[in-house]
Coordinates of C-alpha atoms in Angstrom, one line a residue:
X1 CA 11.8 -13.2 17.9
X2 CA 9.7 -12.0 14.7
X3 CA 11.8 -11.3 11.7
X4 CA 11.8 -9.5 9.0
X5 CA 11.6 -12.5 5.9
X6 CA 9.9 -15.1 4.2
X7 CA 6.0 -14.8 4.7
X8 CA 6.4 -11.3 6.8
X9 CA 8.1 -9.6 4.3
X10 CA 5.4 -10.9 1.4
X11 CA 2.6 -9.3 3.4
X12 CA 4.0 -6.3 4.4
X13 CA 4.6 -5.9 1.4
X14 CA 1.1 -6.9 0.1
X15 CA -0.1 -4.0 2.6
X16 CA 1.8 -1.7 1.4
X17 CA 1.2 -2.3 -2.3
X18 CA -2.7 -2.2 -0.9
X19 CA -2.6 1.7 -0.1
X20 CA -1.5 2.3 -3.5
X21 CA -4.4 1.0 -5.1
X22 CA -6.5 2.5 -2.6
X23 CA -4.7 5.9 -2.9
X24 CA -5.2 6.1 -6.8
X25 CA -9.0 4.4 -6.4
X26 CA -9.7 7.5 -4.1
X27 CA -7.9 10.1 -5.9
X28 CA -9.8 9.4 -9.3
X29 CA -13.4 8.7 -7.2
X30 CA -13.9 10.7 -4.4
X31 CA -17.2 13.2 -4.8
X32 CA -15.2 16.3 -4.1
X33 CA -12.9 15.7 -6.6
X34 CA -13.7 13.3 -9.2
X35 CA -14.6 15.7 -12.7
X36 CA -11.7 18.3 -12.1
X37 CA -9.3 14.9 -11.4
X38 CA -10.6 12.7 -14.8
X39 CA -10.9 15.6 -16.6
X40 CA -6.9 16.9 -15.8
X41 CA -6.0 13.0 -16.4
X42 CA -8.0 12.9 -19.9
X43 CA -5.9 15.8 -21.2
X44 CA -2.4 14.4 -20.3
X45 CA -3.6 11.1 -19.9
X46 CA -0.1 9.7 -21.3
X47 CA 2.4 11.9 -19.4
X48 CA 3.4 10.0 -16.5
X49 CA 4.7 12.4 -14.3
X50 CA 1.2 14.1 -14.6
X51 CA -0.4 11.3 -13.7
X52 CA 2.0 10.8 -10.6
X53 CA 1.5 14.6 -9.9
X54 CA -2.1 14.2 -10.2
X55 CA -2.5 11.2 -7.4
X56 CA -0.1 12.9 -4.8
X57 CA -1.8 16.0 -4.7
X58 CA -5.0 14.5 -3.5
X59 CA -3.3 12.4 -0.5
X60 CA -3.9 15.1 2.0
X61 CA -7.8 14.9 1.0
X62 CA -8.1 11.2 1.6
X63 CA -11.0 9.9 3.4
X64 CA -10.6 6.9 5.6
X65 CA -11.3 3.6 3.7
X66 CA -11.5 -0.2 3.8
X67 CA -10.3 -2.6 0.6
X68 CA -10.0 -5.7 -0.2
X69 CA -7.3 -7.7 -1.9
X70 CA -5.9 -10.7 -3.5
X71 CA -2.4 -11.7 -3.3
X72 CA -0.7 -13.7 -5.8
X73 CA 3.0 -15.3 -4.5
X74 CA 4.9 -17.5 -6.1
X75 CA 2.1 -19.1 -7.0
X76 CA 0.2 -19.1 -3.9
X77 CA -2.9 -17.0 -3.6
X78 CA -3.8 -14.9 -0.3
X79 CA -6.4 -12.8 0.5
X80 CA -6.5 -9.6 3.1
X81 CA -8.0 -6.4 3.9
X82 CA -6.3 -3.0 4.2
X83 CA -8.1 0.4 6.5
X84 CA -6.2 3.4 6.5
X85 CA -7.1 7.2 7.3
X86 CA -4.5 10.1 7.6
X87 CA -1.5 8.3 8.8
X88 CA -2.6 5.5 10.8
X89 CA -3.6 2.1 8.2
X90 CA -4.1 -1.6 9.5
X91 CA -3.9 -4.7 7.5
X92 CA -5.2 -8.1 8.5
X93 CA -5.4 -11.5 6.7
X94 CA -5.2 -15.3 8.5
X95 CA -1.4 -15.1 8.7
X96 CA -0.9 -11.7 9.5
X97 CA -1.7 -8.4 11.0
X98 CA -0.4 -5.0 10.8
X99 CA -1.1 -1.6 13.0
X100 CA 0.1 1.6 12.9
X101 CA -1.4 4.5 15.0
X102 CA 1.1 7.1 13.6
X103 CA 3.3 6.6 16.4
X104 CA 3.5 3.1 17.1
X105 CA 3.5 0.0 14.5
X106 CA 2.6 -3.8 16.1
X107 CA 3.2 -6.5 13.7
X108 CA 1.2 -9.8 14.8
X109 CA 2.6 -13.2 14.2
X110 CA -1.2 -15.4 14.1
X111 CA 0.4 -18.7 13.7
X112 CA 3.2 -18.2 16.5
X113 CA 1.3 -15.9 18.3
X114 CA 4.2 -13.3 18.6
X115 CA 4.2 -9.3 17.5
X116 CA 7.0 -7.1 17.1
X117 CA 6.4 -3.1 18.6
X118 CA 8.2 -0.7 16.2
X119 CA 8.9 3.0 16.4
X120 CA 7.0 4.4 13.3
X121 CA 9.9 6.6 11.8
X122 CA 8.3 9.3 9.7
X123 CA 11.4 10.4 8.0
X124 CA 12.0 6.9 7.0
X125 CA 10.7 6.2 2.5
X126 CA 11.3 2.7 2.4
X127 CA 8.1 0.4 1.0
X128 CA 8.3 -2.0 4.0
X129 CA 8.7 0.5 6.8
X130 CA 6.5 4.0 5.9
X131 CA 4.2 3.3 3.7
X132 CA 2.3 6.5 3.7
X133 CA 6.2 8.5 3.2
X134 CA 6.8 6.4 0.3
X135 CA 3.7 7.7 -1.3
X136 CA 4.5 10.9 -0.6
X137 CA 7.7 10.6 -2.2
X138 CA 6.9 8.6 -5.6
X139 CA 7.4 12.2 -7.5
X140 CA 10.6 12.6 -6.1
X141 CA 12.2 9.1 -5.3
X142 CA 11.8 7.1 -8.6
X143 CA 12.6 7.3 -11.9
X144 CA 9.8 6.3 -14.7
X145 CA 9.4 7.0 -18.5
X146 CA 8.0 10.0 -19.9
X147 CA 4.6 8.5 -21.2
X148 CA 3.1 5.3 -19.7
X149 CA 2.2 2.2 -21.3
X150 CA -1.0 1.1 -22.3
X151 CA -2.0 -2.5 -22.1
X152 CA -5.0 -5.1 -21.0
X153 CA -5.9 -7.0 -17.9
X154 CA -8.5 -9.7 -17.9
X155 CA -9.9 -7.5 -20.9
X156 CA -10.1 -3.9 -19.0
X157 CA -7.5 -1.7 -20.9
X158 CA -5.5 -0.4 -18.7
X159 CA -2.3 2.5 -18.4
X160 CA 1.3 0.7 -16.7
X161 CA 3.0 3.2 -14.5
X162 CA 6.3 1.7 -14.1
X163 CA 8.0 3.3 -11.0
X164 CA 12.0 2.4 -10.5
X165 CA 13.5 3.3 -7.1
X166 CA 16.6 5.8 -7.4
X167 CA 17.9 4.4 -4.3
X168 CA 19.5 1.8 -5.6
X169 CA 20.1 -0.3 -2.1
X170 CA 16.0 -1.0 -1.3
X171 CA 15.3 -4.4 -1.6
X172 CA 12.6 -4.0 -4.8
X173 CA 13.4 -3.1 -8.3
X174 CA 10.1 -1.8 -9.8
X175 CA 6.7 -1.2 -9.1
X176 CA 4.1 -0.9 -11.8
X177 CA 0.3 0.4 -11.3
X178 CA -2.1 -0.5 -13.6
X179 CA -5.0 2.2 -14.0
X180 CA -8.4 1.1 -15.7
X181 CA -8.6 3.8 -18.5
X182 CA -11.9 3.8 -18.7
X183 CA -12.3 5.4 -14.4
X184 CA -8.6 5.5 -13.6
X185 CA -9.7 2.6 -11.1
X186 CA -6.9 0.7 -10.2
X187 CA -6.6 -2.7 -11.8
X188 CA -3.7 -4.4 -10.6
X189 CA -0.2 -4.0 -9.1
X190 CA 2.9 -5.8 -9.2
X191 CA 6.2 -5.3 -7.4
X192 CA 9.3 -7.1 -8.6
X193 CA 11.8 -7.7 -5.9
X194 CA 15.4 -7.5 -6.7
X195 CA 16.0 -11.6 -5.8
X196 CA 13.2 -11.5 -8.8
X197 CA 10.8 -13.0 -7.2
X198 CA 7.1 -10.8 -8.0
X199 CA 3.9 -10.2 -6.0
X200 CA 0.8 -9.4 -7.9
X201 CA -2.1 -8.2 -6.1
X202 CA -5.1 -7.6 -7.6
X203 CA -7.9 -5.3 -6.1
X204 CA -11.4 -6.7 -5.0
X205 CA -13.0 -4.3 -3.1
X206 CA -12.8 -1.1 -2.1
X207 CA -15.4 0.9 0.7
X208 CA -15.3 4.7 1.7
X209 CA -15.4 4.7 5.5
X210 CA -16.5 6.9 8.1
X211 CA -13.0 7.4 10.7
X212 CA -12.3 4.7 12.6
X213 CA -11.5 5.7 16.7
X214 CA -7.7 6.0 17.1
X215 CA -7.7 2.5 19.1
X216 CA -9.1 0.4 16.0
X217 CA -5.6 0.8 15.1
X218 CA -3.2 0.0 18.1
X219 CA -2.9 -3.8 18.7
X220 CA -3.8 -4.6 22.3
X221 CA -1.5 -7.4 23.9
X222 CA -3.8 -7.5 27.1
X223 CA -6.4 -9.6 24.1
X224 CA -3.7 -12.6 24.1
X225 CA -3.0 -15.2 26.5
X226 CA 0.8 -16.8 25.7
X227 CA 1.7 -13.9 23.5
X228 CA 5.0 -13.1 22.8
X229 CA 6.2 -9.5 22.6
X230 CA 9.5 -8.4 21.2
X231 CA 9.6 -4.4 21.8
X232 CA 12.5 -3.0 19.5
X233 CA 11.1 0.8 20.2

């Protein structure tokens, strides 16, 4: 059976982490909504439950998308690309994919050729099991300090939102988004897990997309010969 640890955990996590950036990239960039955004942001550009405010309210309005990223690991590097529109998302790099289609959620084993079939629970904030709910509820399910920081990545200076869970039993500790201040791009994003251990994940690409057909993200099982299927639904 698939479980839950070691390399499936760091990329479901790296998925997750993925729709963040992507979120924020949208929010501050799409055409319908870019001046009235940067504009808002430039005014209270230090308050972070402005900024927070700011990038939730535009979730509804998101277009579908495709980005690229880079995982950093305990010193191991990992690359991947995350789709998403409304509440379905897909992720896929050489060790791992994952699909969601609202409903459903298939995570695919590649080296043991095995998936797991999940019920997607809406109600349910975690990171690793909705990400589009915990988005929804960064306003209301972390604590964070009043202003954010300001710092510098690979030269671009940048504003650290540092997001701490108030649900103390989830398995991560912080979150931090790092925002180019220049575009309110994102940067990078690093989540500290409580054992300590960090993923970093930088952002390479990132593509508007016209909607994908509801099947580009439902796994198929009929596509694999030998495949094992663990259906916990």
């Amino acid at each position: 059976m698939l479980r839950f640890t070691g390399l499936l955990k760091r990329y479901l996590v790296v998925a997750v982490l993925g729709f963040a950036g992507a979120f924020i990239f949208i929010s501050s960039n799409s055409a319908k909504c870019a001046n009235s955004l940067v504009g808002d942001l430039q005014s209270q550009s230090e308050k972070t439950e402005n900024i927070i405010s700011q990038f939730r309210s535009q979730l509804s309005q998101l277009p579908a998308f495709e980005m690229g990223f880079s995982m950093n690991y305990d010193g191991q590097v990992s690359v991947g690309t995350v789709q998403a529109q409304k509440d379905f998302y897909r992720m896929d790099n050489k060790d791992l994919s994952l699909y969601c289609d609202g409903d459903t959620k298939w995570i695919y084993n590649v080296a043991n050729n095995e998936v797991i079939i999940l019920k997607n629970d809406l109600s349910q904030v975690d990171l690793l099991e909705n990400p589009l709910a915990f988005f929804y509820s960064l306003g209301k399910g972390y604590s964070y300090p009043e202003k954010v920081k300001s710092s510098n990545v690979n030269k671009v200076p940048v504003w650290v939102v540092d997001l701490f869970p108030i649900n103390k039993r989830l398995g991560y500790s912080k979150i931090s988004l790092m925002i180019d201040k220049r575009n309110y791009s994102p940067v990078r994003i690093v989540y500290v897990m409580k054992s300590g251990e960090v993923v970093t994940v930088d952002i390479t690409s990132f593509t508007e997309k016209k909607p994908w057909e509801k099947d580009h993200f439902r796994f198929d099982t009929a596509k694999y010969n030998g495949l094992r299927v663990s259906d916990m639904r």
